[in-house]
Amino acid sequence: LSAVGGGWAVGEDRFPPAWPLVSSSQPPGAFRVLWLGDPDRARFPPPGGPTDGIVEAGGVRTAYGITGRAGRSILRLGVPSDGAGFDRLERVLGDVLSGKARHGGGLLGNMGIRFVVAGQGDLPPDVVDRLGNQVDLDLVQRAGGLSVYRSARTLPLGAVVPGEGSVTAARSSSLLAPLQVDPAAATPLSGNGREREGVVGETGLVMIPDSFDKSWRLGGQGAGDAAPFPAFGWAIGFGVEAGDVLPRYEGQTLWTAQMLLLLLAWAVALWVVRRTPVPQVRVRRAPVAARRRQAIPAGASRLTRA
């Protein structure tokens, strides 16, 4: 548990002095943190934890990782870093690092990323320059052990965005489509996890920035297009009308069955291992006096024999 918190690097239960700027930021609510760092290292400063991947673009390489506002959770250990969300993130990072995009804050903010964090001095000068060229990504901290950038356009982790244009943008495959959505007009959904709720005043978009899963359903008076679609190519999106909306996940039964089968497989494996007999190997050893006589050469001196 101490290792998960990263206490080995700065002392037990201690984080870099700059970290409270991230964890205590306003407005309240859940958001994501993008960590960048040296690709030759296996992990970020605490509580960043291990890296999720490496992006190479524009002649530079950087490691990246995604955490929540509290840092790396123990629940994230062993979770594969793949899927449409990670593919989208690598595309955005590639354009930012190569200098093709100058609105990295809005592109990352559409994924719920409020902060970009790196260990102090961990980023190459070229990466620092290209992050500094982003018009909506502000350097708010460069001391206290961390360099911290804040996005000026962050979408909540589950929101209602009014306007038909937001639905059109979400259905687009363009990498710049998120810039057509105004996060300031978005209303966060209440609840978390697998059941959310909100109210829509007009036709618009309900978006949950998690990897697309067709097991999500939309209920309520505002449920227009009840079928989910991959918003911006990776997230969970619904087209809605005026009224209350109740997005919920209905794949819990399948997930529970999968976990029960996994537990059953482990139980069987442990039972088989316990029941498998281990062959006993008996080794006969010569008496102590005989071993000593064998160890001393016949022509050894009297001192050697002693």
PDB file of C-alpha atoms in Angstrom:
ATOM      1  CA  LEU A   1       0.000   0.000   0.000  1.00  0.00           C
ATOM      2  CA  SER A   2       2.881   2.342   0.721  1.00  0.00           C
ATOM      3  CA  ALA A   3       4.370   1.636  -2.703  1.00  0.00           C
ATOM      4  CA  VAL A   4       1.039   2.349  -4.438  1.00  0.00           C
ATOM      5  CA  GLY A   5       0.980   5.786  -2.848  1.00  0.00           C
ATOM      6  CA  GLY A   6       4.510   6.456  -4.056  1.00  0.00           C
ATOM      7  CA  GLY A   7       5.773   7.095  -0.539  1.00  0.00           C
ATOM      8  CA  TRP A   8       9.174   5.561  -1.300  1.00  0.00           C
ATOM      9  CA  ALA A   9      10.142   8.636  -3.351  1.00  0.00           C
ATOM     10  CA  VAL A  10       9.385  11.550  -1.013  1.00  0.00           C
ATOM     11  CA  GLY A  11       8.734   9.959   2.349  1.00  0.00           C
ATOM     12  CA  GLU A  12       5.838   8.074   3.835  1.00  0.00           C
ATOM     13  CA  ASP A  13       2.403   9.577   3.062  1.00  0.00           C
ATOM     14  CA  ARG A  14       3.984  12.665   1.445  1.00  0.00           C
ATOM     15  CA  PHE A  15       3.505  14.057  -2.054  1.00  0.00           C
ATOM     16  CA  PRO A  16       5.313  16.889  -3.850  1.00  0.00           C
ATOM     17  CA  PRO A  17       4.393  20.301  -2.401  1.00  0.00           C
ATOM     18  CA  ALA A  18       2.762  21.326  -5.709  1.00  0.00           C
ATOM     19  CA  TRP A  19       0.283  18.415  -5.766  1.00  0.00           C
ATOM     20  CA  PRO A  20      -2.498  20.113  -3.671  1.00  0.00           C
ATOM     21  CA  LEU A  21      -2.867  22.631  -6.524  1.00  0.00           C
ATOM     22  CA  VAL A  22      -4.236  19.737  -8.573  1.00  0.00           C
ATOM     23  CA  SER A  23      -6.099  17.660  -5.995  1.00  0.00           C
ATOM     24  CA  SER A  24      -7.830  20.677  -4.379  1.00  0.00           C
ATOM     25  CA  SER A  25      -8.681  22.601  -7.545  1.00  0.00           C
ATOM     26  CA  GLN A  26     -12.047  24.224  -8.149  1.00  0.00           C
ATOM     27  CA  PRO A  27     -14.739  23.638  -9.291  1.00  0.00           C
ATOM     28  CA  PRO A  28     -15.279  20.416  -7.346  1.00  0.00           C
ATOM     29  CA  GLY A  29     -16.097  17.153  -9.017  1.00  0.00           C
ATOM     30  CA  ALA A  30     -14.260  14.393 -10.793  1.00  0.00           C
ATOM     31  CA  PHE A  31     -11.727  15.070 -13.537  1.00  0.00           C
ATOM     32  CA  ARG A  32      -8.695  13.407 -15.091  1.00  0.00           C
ATOM     33  CA  VAL A  33      -4.990  14.224 -14.916  1.00  0.00           C
ATOM     34  CA  LEU A  34      -2.600  13.578 -17.807  1.00  0.00           C
ATOM     35  CA  TRP A  35       0.952  12.808 -16.685  1.00  0.00           C
ATOM     36  CA  LEU A  36       3.908  13.313 -19.014  1.00  0.00           C
ATOM     37  CA  GLY A  37       7.495  12.327 -18.343  1.00  0.00           C
ATOM     38  CA  ASP A  38      10.755  10.690 -19.302  1.00  0.00           C
ATOM     39  CA  PRO A  39      10.084   7.624 -21.513  1.00  0.00           C
ATOM     40  CA  ASP A  40      13.104   5.852 -20.010  1.00  0.00           C
ATOM     41  CA  ARG A  41      11.506   5.771 -16.561  1.00  0.00           C
ATOM     42  CA  ALA A  42       8.881   3.253 -15.498  1.00  0.00           C
ATOM     43  CA  ARG A  43       6.778   5.638 -13.397  1.00  0.00           C
ATOM     44  CA  PHE A  44       5.925   9.245 -12.655  1.00  0.00           C
ATOM     45  CA  PRO A  45       6.432  11.195  -9.424  1.00  0.00           C
ATOM     46  CA  PRO A  46       3.876  10.220  -6.770  1.00  0.00           C
ATOM     47  CA  PRO A  47       0.971   9.895  -7.006  1.00  0.00           C
ATOM     48  CA  GLY A  48       1.292   9.452 -10.770  1.00  0.00           C
ATOM     49  CA  GLY A  49       2.194   5.779 -10.591  1.00  0.00           C
ATOM     50  CA  PRO A  50       3.339   3.687 -13.571  1.00  0.00           C
ATOM     51  CA  THR A  51       3.232   4.882 -17.172  1.00  0.00           C
ATOM     52  CA  ASP A  52       0.455   3.855 -19.566  1.00  0.00           C
ATOM     53  CA  GLY A  53       2.356   4.247 -22.833  1.00  0.00           C
ATOM     54  CA  ILE A  54       4.818   6.242 -24.932  1.00  0.00           C
ATOM     55  CA  VAL A  55       4.075   8.715 -27.725  1.00  0.00           C
ATOM     56  CA  GLU A  56       6.666   9.681 -30.348  1.00  0.00           C
ATOM     57  CA  ALA A  57       5.979  12.612 -32.669  1.00  0.00           C
ATOM     58  CA  GLY A  58       7.810  15.591 -34.072  1.00  0.00           C
ATOM     59  CA  GLY A  59      11.181  14.103 -33.175  1.00  0.00           C
ATOM     60  CA  VAL A  60      10.409  13.850 -29.442  1.00  0.00           C
ATOM     61  CA  ARG A  61       9.312  10.987 -27.207  1.00  0.00           C
ATOM     62  CA  THR A  62       7.349  11.198 -23.975  1.00  0.00           C
ATOM     63  CA  ALA A  63       5.679   8.748 -21.627  1.00  0.00           C
ATOM     64  CA  TYR A  64       2.096   9.379 -20.570  1.00  0.00           C
ATOM     65  CA  GLY A  65      -0.360   8.181 -17.955  1.00  0.00           C
ATOM     66  CA  ILE A  66      -3.950   8.951 -16.944  1.00  0.00           C
ATOM     67  CA  THR A  67      -5.152   9.230 -13.326  1.00  0.00           C
ATOM     68  CA  GLY A  68      -8.010  10.805 -11.384  1.00  0.00           C
ATOM     69  CA  ARG A  69      -7.760  13.930  -9.244  1.00  0.00           C
ATOM     70  CA  ALA A  70      -6.422  11.843  -6.342  1.00  0.00           C
ATOM     71  CA  GLY A  71      -3.642  10.290  -8.430  1.00  0.00           C
ATOM     72  CA  ARG A  72      -3.172   6.665  -9.341  1.00  0.00           C
ATOM     73  CA  SER A  73      -5.759   4.399  -7.762  1.00  0.00           C
ATOM     74  CA  ILE A  74      -4.964   0.859  -6.679  1.00  0.00           C
ATOM     75  CA  LEU A  75      -7.978  -0.175  -8.774  1.00  0.00           C
ATOM     76  CA  ARG A  76      -6.076   0.910 -11.892  1.00  0.00           C
ATOM     77  CA  LEU A  77      -3.231  -1.553 -11.336  1.00  0.00           C
ATOM     78  CA  GLY A  78      -3.313  -4.283 -13.965  1.00  0.00           C
ATOM     79  CA  VAL A  79      -5.964  -2.543 -16.106  1.00  0.00           C
ATOM     80  CA  PRO A  80      -4.867  -2.661 -19.776  1.00  0.00           C
ATOM     81  CA  SER A  81      -3.995   0.717 -21.265  1.00  0.00           C
ATOM     82  CA  ASP A  82      -5.767   0.273 -24.581  1.00  0.00           C
ATOM     83  CA  GLY A  83      -9.057   0.927 -26.310  1.00  0.00           C
ATOM     84  CA  ALA A  84     -10.553   3.747 -28.352  1.00  0.00           C
ATOM     85  CA  GLY A  85      -9.997   6.299 -25.580  1.00  0.00           C
ATOM     86  CA  PHE A  86      -6.244   5.675 -25.418  1.00  0.00           C
ATOM     87  CA  ASP A  87      -6.033   5.666 -29.230  1.00  0.00           C
ATOM     88  CA  ARG A  88      -7.710   9.076 -29.300  1.00  0.00           C
ATOM     89  CA  LEU A  89      -5.408  10.392 -26.565  1.00  0.00           C
ATOM     90  CA  GLU A  90      -2.293   9.288 -28.471  1.00  0.00           C
ATOM     91  CA  ARG A  91      -3.572  10.997 -31.634  1.00  0.00           C
ATOM     92  CA  VAL A  92      -4.130  14.249 -29.741  1.00  0.00           C
ATOM     93  CA  LEU A  93      -0.722  14.051 -28.035  1.00  0.00           C
ATOM     94  CA  GLY A  94       0.923  13.293 -31.370  1.00  0.00           C
ATOM     95  CA  ASP A  95      -0.537  16.449 -32.940  1.00  0.00           C
ATOM     96  CA  VAL A  96       0.360  18.572 -29.898  1.00  0.00           C
ATOM     97  CA  LEU A  97       3.951  17.304 -29.703  1.00  0.00           C
ATOM     98  CA  SER A  98       4.495  17.625 -33.446  1.00  0.00           C
ATOM     99  CA  GLY A  99       3.225  21.211 -33.450  1.00  0.00           C
ATOM    100  CA  LYS A 100       0.210  20.469 -35.686  1.00  0.00           C
ATOM    101  CA  ALA A 101      -2.347  21.422 -32.995  1.00  0.00           C
ATOM    102  CA  ARG A 102      -2.432  24.601 -30.909  1.00  0.00           C
ATOM    103  CA  HIS A 103      -5.676  23.866 -29.040  1.00  0.00           C
ATOM    104  CA  GLY A 104      -4.424  20.952 -26.943  1.00  0.00           C
ATOM    105  CA  GLY A 105      -6.292  22.200 -23.875  1.00  0.00           C
ATOM    106  CA  GLY A 106      -9.672  21.886 -25.612  1.00  0.00           C
ATOM    107  CA  LEU A 107      -8.839  18.558 -27.243  1.00  0.00           C
ATOM    108  CA  LEU A 108      -7.677  17.066 -23.946  1.00  0.00           C
ATOM    109  CA  GLY A 109     -10.417  18.815 -21.961  1.00  0.00           C
ATOM    110  CA  ASN A 110     -13.025  17.056 -24.095  1.00  0.00           C
ATOM    111  CA  MET A 111     -11.712  13.826 -22.528  1.00  0.00           C
ATOM    112  CA  GLY A 112     -12.213  15.186 -18.999  1.00  0.00           C
ATOM    113  CA  ILE A 113      -8.515  16.098 -18.586  1.00  0.00           C
ATOM    114  CA  ARG A 114      -8.239  19.257 -16.498  1.00  0.00           C
ATOM    115  CA  PHE A 115      -4.490  19.157 -15.753  1.00  0.00           C
ATOM    116  CA  VAL A 116      -1.299  18.087 -17.512  1.00  0.00           C
ATOM    117  CA  VAL A 117       1.380  17.282 -14.916  1.00  0.00           C
ATOM    118  CA  ALA A 118       5.073  16.404 -15.186  1.00  0.00           C
ATOM    119  CA  GLY A 119       7.898  16.000 -12.720  1.00  0.00           C
ATOM    120  CA  GLN A 120       9.989  19.146 -12.426  1.00  0.00           C
ATOM    121  CA  GLY A 121      12.698  18.949 -15.091  1.00  0.00           C
ATOM    122  CA  ASP A 122      11.394  15.659 -16.559  1.00  0.00           C
ATOM    123  CA  LEU A 123      10.269  17.069 -19.927  1.00  0.00           C
ATOM    124  CA  PRO A 124      12.678  17.765 -22.815  1.00  0.00           C
ATOM    125  CA  PRO A 125      12.909  21.443 -23.889  1.00  0.00           C
ATOM    126  CA  ASP A 126      11.094  20.699 -27.176  1.00  0.00           C
ATOM    127  CA  VAL A 127       8.094  19.242 -25.309  1.00  0.00           C
ATOM    128  CA  VAL A 128       8.031  22.242 -22.958  1.00  0.00           C
ATOM    129  CA  ASP A 129       8.050  24.613 -25.946  1.00  0.00           C
ATOM    130  CA  ARG A 130       5.185  22.825 -27.702  1.00  0.00           C
ATOM    131  CA  LEU A 131       3.058  22.721 -24.567  1.00  0.00           C
ATOM    132  CA  GLY A 132       3.748  26.416 -24.124  1.00  0.00           C
ATOM    133  CA  ASN A 133       2.499  27.096 -27.663  1.00  0.00           C
ATOM    134  CA  GLN A 134      -1.009  25.823 -26.847  1.00  0.00           C
ATOM    135  CA  VAL A 135      -3.449  28.725 -26.695  1.00  0.00           C
ATOM    136  CA  ASP A 136      -5.773  27.035 -24.174  1.00  0.00           C
ATOM    137  CA  LEU A 137      -3.236  25.244 -21.937  1.00  0.00           C
ATOM    138  CA  ASP A 138      -1.762  27.451 -19.205  1.00  0.00           C
ATOM    139  CA  LEU A 139       1.344  26.792 -17.102  1.00  0.00           C
ATOM    140  CA  VAL A 140       0.094  27.443 -13.548  1.00  0.00           C
ATOM    141  CA  GLN A 141       2.916  25.842 -11.521  1.00  0.00           C
ATOM    142  CA  ARG A 142       6.590  25.135 -12.190  1.00  0.00           C
ATOM    143  CA  ALA A 143       8.005  24.671  -8.707  1.00  0.00           C
ATOM    144  CA  GLY A 144       7.390  22.400  -5.744  1.00  0.00           C
ATOM    145  CA  GLY A 145       8.465  19.264  -7.580  1.00  0.00           C
ATOM    146  CA  LEU A 146       5.936  19.467 -10.438  1.00  0.00           C
ATOM    147  CA  SER A 147       5.195  21.384 -13.620  1.00  0.00           C
ATOM    148  CA  VAL A 148       1.418  21.823 -13.871  1.00  0.00           C
ATOM    149  CA  TYR A 149      -0.587  22.949 -16.920  1.00  0.00           C
ATOM    150  CA  ARG A 150      -4.318  23.647 -16.711  1.00  0.00           C
ATOM    151  CA  SER A 151      -6.781  23.309 -19.590  1.00  0.00           C
ATOM    152  CA  ALA A 152      -9.034  26.308 -20.200  1.00  0.00           C
ATOM    153  CA  ARG A 153     -11.741  24.119 -21.818  1.00  0.00           C
ATOM    154  CA  THR A 154     -12.597  21.040 -19.745  1.00  0.00           C
ATOM    155  CA  LEU A 155     -15.771  18.999 -20.146  1.00  0.00           C
ATOM    156  CA  PRO A 156     -17.174  17.348 -16.972  1.00  0.00           C
ATOM    157  CA  LEU A 157     -16.984  13.572 -16.627  1.00  0.00           C
ATOM    158  CA  GLY A 158     -20.608  13.165 -17.675  1.00  0.00           C
ATOM    159  CA  ALA A 159     -22.438  16.215 -19.021  1.00  0.00           C
ATOM    160  CA  VAL A 160     -25.381  17.577 -20.986  1.00  0.00           C
ATOM    161  CA  VAL A 161     -24.363  19.953 -23.786  1.00  0.00           C
ATOM    162  CA  PRO A 162     -27.258  21.917 -25.377  1.00  0.00           C
ATOM    163  CA  GLY A 163     -27.670  22.544 -29.079  1.00  0.00           C
ATOM    164  CA  GLU A 164     -28.011  20.407 -32.175  1.00  0.00           C
ATOM    165  CA  GLY A 165     -24.506  21.475 -33.192  1.00  0.00           C
ATOM    166  CA  SER A 166     -23.049  19.565 -30.244  1.00  0.00           C
ATOM    167  CA  VAL A 167     -24.624  16.319 -31.517  1.00  0.00           C
ATOM    168  CA  THR A 168     -23.313  16.983 -35.021  1.00  0.00           C
ATOM    169  CA  ALA A 169     -19.821  17.619 -33.663  1.00  0.00           C
ATOM    170  CA  ALA A 170     -19.928  14.469 -31.523  1.00  0.00           C
ATOM    171  CA  ARG A 171     -20.823  12.355 -34.562  1.00  0.00           C
ATOM    172  CA  SER A 172     -17.912  13.793 -36.546  1.00  0.00           C
ATOM    173  CA  SER A 173     -14.668  11.843 -36.956  1.00  0.00           C
ATOM    174  CA  SER A 174     -12.542  14.994 -37.166  1.00  0.00           C
ATOM    175  CA  LEU A 175      -9.873  15.336 -34.493  1.00  0.00           C
ATOM    176  CA  LEU A 176     -10.803  19.028 -34.109  1.00  0.00           C
ATOM    177  CA  ALA A 177     -14.547  18.354 -33.661  1.00  0.00           C
ATOM    178  CA  PRO A 178     -14.392  18.865 -29.826  1.00  0.00           C
ATOM    179  CA  LEU A 179     -13.510  22.525 -30.421  1.00  0.00           C
ATOM    180  CA  GLN A 180     -17.069  23.043 -31.723  1.00  0.00           C
ATOM    181  CA  VAL A 181     -18.486  22.210 -28.278  1.00  0.00           C
ATOM    182  CA  ASP A 182     -18.512  24.892 -25.577  1.00  0.00           C
ATOM    183  CA  PRO A 183     -17.680  23.342 -22.172  1.00  0.00           C
ATOM    184  CA  ALA A 184     -18.953  26.497 -20.432  1.00  0.00           C
ATOM    185  CA  ALA A 185     -22.484  25.644 -21.604  1.00  0.00           C
ATOM    186  CA  ALA A 186     -22.276  22.056 -20.353  1.00  0.00           C
ATOM    187  CA  THR A 187     -24.243  20.948 -17.280  1.00  0.00           C
ATOM    188  CA  PRO A 188     -22.738  18.104 -15.249  1.00  0.00           C
ATOM    189  CA  LEU A 189     -24.795  14.967 -14.741  1.00  0.00           C
ATOM    190  CA  SER A 190     -25.459  14.027 -11.132  1.00  0.00           C
ATOM    191  CA  GLY A 191     -24.555  10.612  -9.834  1.00  0.00           C
ATOM    192  CA  ASN A 192     -21.549   8.611 -10.893  1.00  0.00           C
ATOM    193  CA  GLY A 193     -20.502   5.186 -12.008  1.00  0.00           C
ATOM    194  CA  ARG A 194     -23.268   3.310 -13.812  1.00  0.00           C
ATOM    195  CA  GLU A 195     -26.315   5.511 -13.108  1.00  0.00           C
ATOM    196  CA  ARG A 196     -26.532   9.221 -13.972  1.00  0.00           C
ATOM    197  CA  GLU A 197     -29.308  11.764 -14.252  1.00  0.00           C
ATOM    198  CA  GLY A 198     -29.819  15.284 -15.533  1.00  0.00           C
ATOM    199  CA  VAL A 199     -32.243  17.727 -17.117  1.00  0.00           C
ATOM    200  CA  VAL A 200     -32.109  19.041 -20.697  1.00  0.00           C
ATOM    201  CA  GLY A 201     -33.756  22.323 -21.680  1.00  0.00           C
ATOM    202  CA  GLU A 202     -33.472  21.757 -25.434  1.00  0.00           C
ATOM    203  CA  THR A 203     -32.173  19.328 -28.014  1.00  0.00           C
ATOM    204  CA  GLY A 204     -28.589  18.457 -27.246  1.00  0.00           C
ATOM    205  CA  LEU A 205     -25.922  15.916 -26.381  1.00  0.00           C
ATOM    206  CA  VAL A 206     -25.451  13.691 -23.359  1.00  0.00           C
ATOM    207  CA  MET A 207     -21.818  12.584 -23.217  1.00  0.00           C
ATOM    208  CA  ILE A 208     -20.013  10.306 -20.784  1.00  0.00           C
ATOM    209  CA  PRO A 209     -16.254  10.415 -21.524  1.00  0.00           C
ATOM    210  CA  ASP A 210     -15.585   6.713 -20.994  1.00  0.00           C
ATOM    211  CA  SER A 211     -14.743   4.109 -23.634  1.00  0.00           C
ATOM    212  CA  PHE A 212     -17.788   3.404 -25.773  1.00  0.00           C
ATOM    213  CA  ASP A 213     -19.958   0.516 -24.612  1.00  0.00           C
ATOM    214  CA  LYS A 214     -23.250  -0.319 -26.304  1.00  0.00           C
ATOM    215  CA  SER A 215     -24.631  -1.620 -22.991  1.00  0.00           C
ATOM    216  CA  TRP A 216     -25.480   1.971 -21.978  1.00  0.00           C
ATOM    217  CA  ARG A 217     -29.153   2.956 -22.231  1.00  0.00           C
ATOM    218  CA  LEU A 218     -30.975   6.274 -21.949  1.00  0.00           C
ATOM    219  CA  GLY A 219     -34.255   6.701 -20.109  1.00  0.00           C
ATOM    220  CA  GLY A 220     -36.415   9.670 -19.143  1.00  0.00           C
ATOM    221  CA  GLN A 221     -38.585  12.176 -21.006  1.00  0.00           C
ATOM    222  CA  GLY A 222     -35.657  13.557 -22.985  1.00  0.00           C
ATOM    223  CA  ALA A 223     -34.609  10.212 -24.431  1.00  0.00           C
ATOM    224  CA  GLY A 224     -34.668  11.046 -28.121  1.00  0.00           C
ATOM    225  CA  ASP A 225     -32.176   8.822 -29.928  1.00  0.00           C
ATOM    226  CA  ALA A 226     -32.101   6.108 -27.264  1.00  0.00           C
ATOM    227  CA  ALA A 227     -29.289   4.167 -28.935  1.00  0.00           C
ATOM    228  CA  PRO A 228     -25.789   5.188 -27.830  1.00  0.00           C
ATOM    229  CA  PHE A 229     -23.206   6.195 -30.424  1.00  0.00           C
ATOM    230  CA  PRO A 230     -19.401   6.648 -30.217  1.00  0.00           C
ATOM    231  CA  ALA A 231     -19.137  10.357 -29.430  1.00  0.00           C
ATOM    232  CA  PHE A 232     -16.029  11.886 -31.055  1.00  0.00           C
ATOM    233  CA  GLY A 233     -15.082   8.372 -32.091  1.00  0.00           C
ATOM    234  CA  TRP A 234     -14.516   6.938 -28.629  1.00  0.00           C
ATOM    235  CA  ALA A 235     -16.885   8.124 -25.845  1.00  0.00           C
ATOM    236  CA  ILE A 236     -20.508   7.339 -24.960  1.00  0.00           C
ATOM    237  CA  GLY A 237     -22.972   9.739 -26.563  1.00  0.00           C
ATOM    238  CA  PHE A 238     -26.758  10.170 -26.802  1.00  0.00           C
ATOM    239  CA  GLY A 239     -28.857  12.580 -28.816  1.00  0.00           C
ATOM    240  CA  VAL A 240     -31.523  13.975 -26.438  1.00  0.00           C
ATOM    241  CA  GLU A 241     -34.568  16.221 -26.416  1.00  0.00           C
ATOM    242  CA  ALA A 242     -35.944  18.537 -23.725  1.00  0.00           C
ATOM    243  CA  GLY A 243     -36.750  16.811 -20.444  1.00  0.00           C
ATOM    244  CA  ASP A 244     -35.071  14.689 -17.835  1.00  0.00           C
ATOM    245  CA  VAL A 245     -32.479  12.114 -18.934  1.00  0.00           C
ATOM    246  CA  LEU A 246     -31.358   8.965 -17.119  1.00  0.00           C
ATOM    247  CA  PRO A 247     -28.314   7.318 -18.720  1.00  0.00           C
ATOM    248  CA  ARG A 248     -27.494   4.006 -17.091  1.00  0.00           C
ATOM    249  CA  TYR A 249     -25.317   0.973 -17.699  1.00  0.00           C
ATOM    250  CA  GLU A 250     -27.139  -2.320 -18.212  1.00  0.00           C
ATOM    251  CA  GLY A 251     -24.164  -4.620 -18.710  1.00  0.00           C
ATOM    252  CA  GLN A 252     -23.655  -5.220 -14.994  1.00  0.00           C
ATOM    253  CA  THR A 253     -25.160  -8.728 -15.150  1.00  0.00           C
ATOM    254  CA  LEU A 254     -22.655  -9.858 -17.784  1.00  0.00           C
ATOM    255  CA  TRP A 255     -19.759  -8.279 -15.855  1.00  0.00           C
ATOM    256  CA  THR A 256     -20.862 -10.005 -12.634  1.00  0.00           C
ATOM    257  CA  ALA A 257     -21.089 -13.355 -14.430  1.00  0.00           C
ATOM    258  CA  GLN A 258     -17.588 -12.884 -15.826  1.00  0.00           C
ATOM    259  CA  MET A 259     -16.194 -12.148 -12.361  1.00  0.00           C
ATOM    260  CA  LEU A 260     -17.938 -15.206 -10.890  1.00  0.00           C
ATOM    261  CA  LEU A 261     -16.487 -17.420 -13.630  1.00  0.00           C
ATOM    262  CA  LEU A 262     -13.042 -15.960 -12.954  1.00  0.00           C
ATOM    263  CA  LEU A 263     -13.353 -16.672  -9.224  1.00  0.00           C
ATOM    264  CA  LEU A 264     -14.537 -20.199  -9.969  1.00  0.00           C
ATOM    265  CA  ALA A 265     -11.559 -20.782 -12.281  1.00  0.00           C
ATOM    266  CA  TRP A 266      -9.159 -19.594  -9.565  1.00  0.00           C
ATOM    267  CA  ALA A 267     -10.816 -21.825  -6.967  1.00  0.00           C
ATOM    268  CA  VAL A 268     -10.497 -24.863  -9.230  1.00  0.00           C
ATOM    269  CA  ALA A 269      -6.870 -24.035 -10.031  1.00  0.00           C
ATOM    270  CA  LEU A 270      -5.957 -23.672  -6.347  1.00  0.00           C
ATOM    271  CA  TRP A 271      -7.766 -26.919  -5.478  1.00  0.00           C
ATOM    272  CA  VAL A 272      -5.910 -28.808  -8.235  1.00  0.00           C
ATOM    273  CA  VAL A 273      -2.558 -27.429  -7.108  1.00  0.00           C
ATOM    274  CA  ARG A 274      -3.267 -28.370  -3.515  1.00  0.00           C
ATOM    275  CA  ARG A 275      -4.359 -31.907  -4.461  1.00  0.00           C
ATOM    276  CA  THR A 276      -1.424 -32.629  -6.784  1.00  0.00           C
ATOM    277  CA  PRO A 277       1.056 -34.900  -4.936  1.00  0.00           C
ATOM    278  CA  VAL A 278       4.650 -33.700  -4.823  1.00  0.00           C
ATOM    279  CA  PRO A 279       7.134 -36.558  -5.365  1.00  0.00           C
ATOM    280  CA  GLN A 280       9.433 -37.112  -2.413  1.00  0.00           C
ATOM    281  CA  VAL A 281      13.116 -37.371  -3.276  1.00  0.00           C
ATOM    282  CA  ARG A 282      15.247 -39.170  -0.700  1.00  0.00           C
ATOM    283  CA  VAL A 283      18.970 -38.530  -0.607  1.00  0.00           C
ATOM    284  CA  ARG A 284      21.211 -40.913   1.261  1.00  0.00           C
ATOM    285  CA  ARG A 285      24.099 -39.214   2.946  1.00  0.00           C
ATOM    286  CA  ALA A 286      27.268 -40.998   4.090  1.00  0.00           C
ATOM    287  CA  PRO A 287      28.171 -40.925   7.787  1.00  0.00           C
ATOM    288  CA  VAL A 288      30.055 -37.855   8.961  1.00  0.00           C
ATOM    289  CA  ALA A 289      33.315 -39.777   9.570  1.00  0.00           C
ATOM    290  CA  ALA A 290      33.201 -41.276   6.064  1.00  0.00           C
ATOM    291  CA  ARG A 291      32.592 -37.878   4.461  1.00  0.00           C
ATOM    292  CA  ARG A 292      35.580 -36.430   6.297  1.00  0.00           C
ATOM    293  CA  ARG A 293      37.856 -39.262   5.133  1.00  0.00           C
ATOM    294  CA  GLN A 294      36.707 -38.738   1.547  1.00  0.00           C
ATOM    295  CA  ALA A 295      37.362 -35.012   1.725  1.00  0.00           C
ATOM    296  CA  ILE A 296      41.021 -35.320   2.901  1.00  0.00           C
ATOM    297  CA  PRO A 297      43.514 -36.471   0.245  1.00  0.00           C
ATOM    298  CA  ALA A 298      45.653 -39.451   1.140  1.00  0.00           C
ATOM    299  CA  GLY A 299      48.922 -37.506   0.780  1.00  0.00           C
ATOM    300  CA  ALA A 300      47.858 -34.429   2.792  1.00  0.00           C
ATOM    301  CA  SER A 301      50.149 -33.046   5.437  1.00  0.00           C
ATOM    302  CA  ARG A 302      49.671 -33.496   9.139  1.00  0.00           C
ATOM    303  CA  LEU A 303      48.575 -29.828   9.440  1.00  0.00           C
ATOM    304  CA  THR A 304      45.900 -30.325   6.775  1.00  0.00           C
ATOM    305  CA  ARG A 305      44.620 -33.416   8.550  1.00  0.00           C
ATOM    306  CA  ALA A 306      44.393 -31.474  11.801  1.00  0.00           C
TER     307      ALA A 306
END
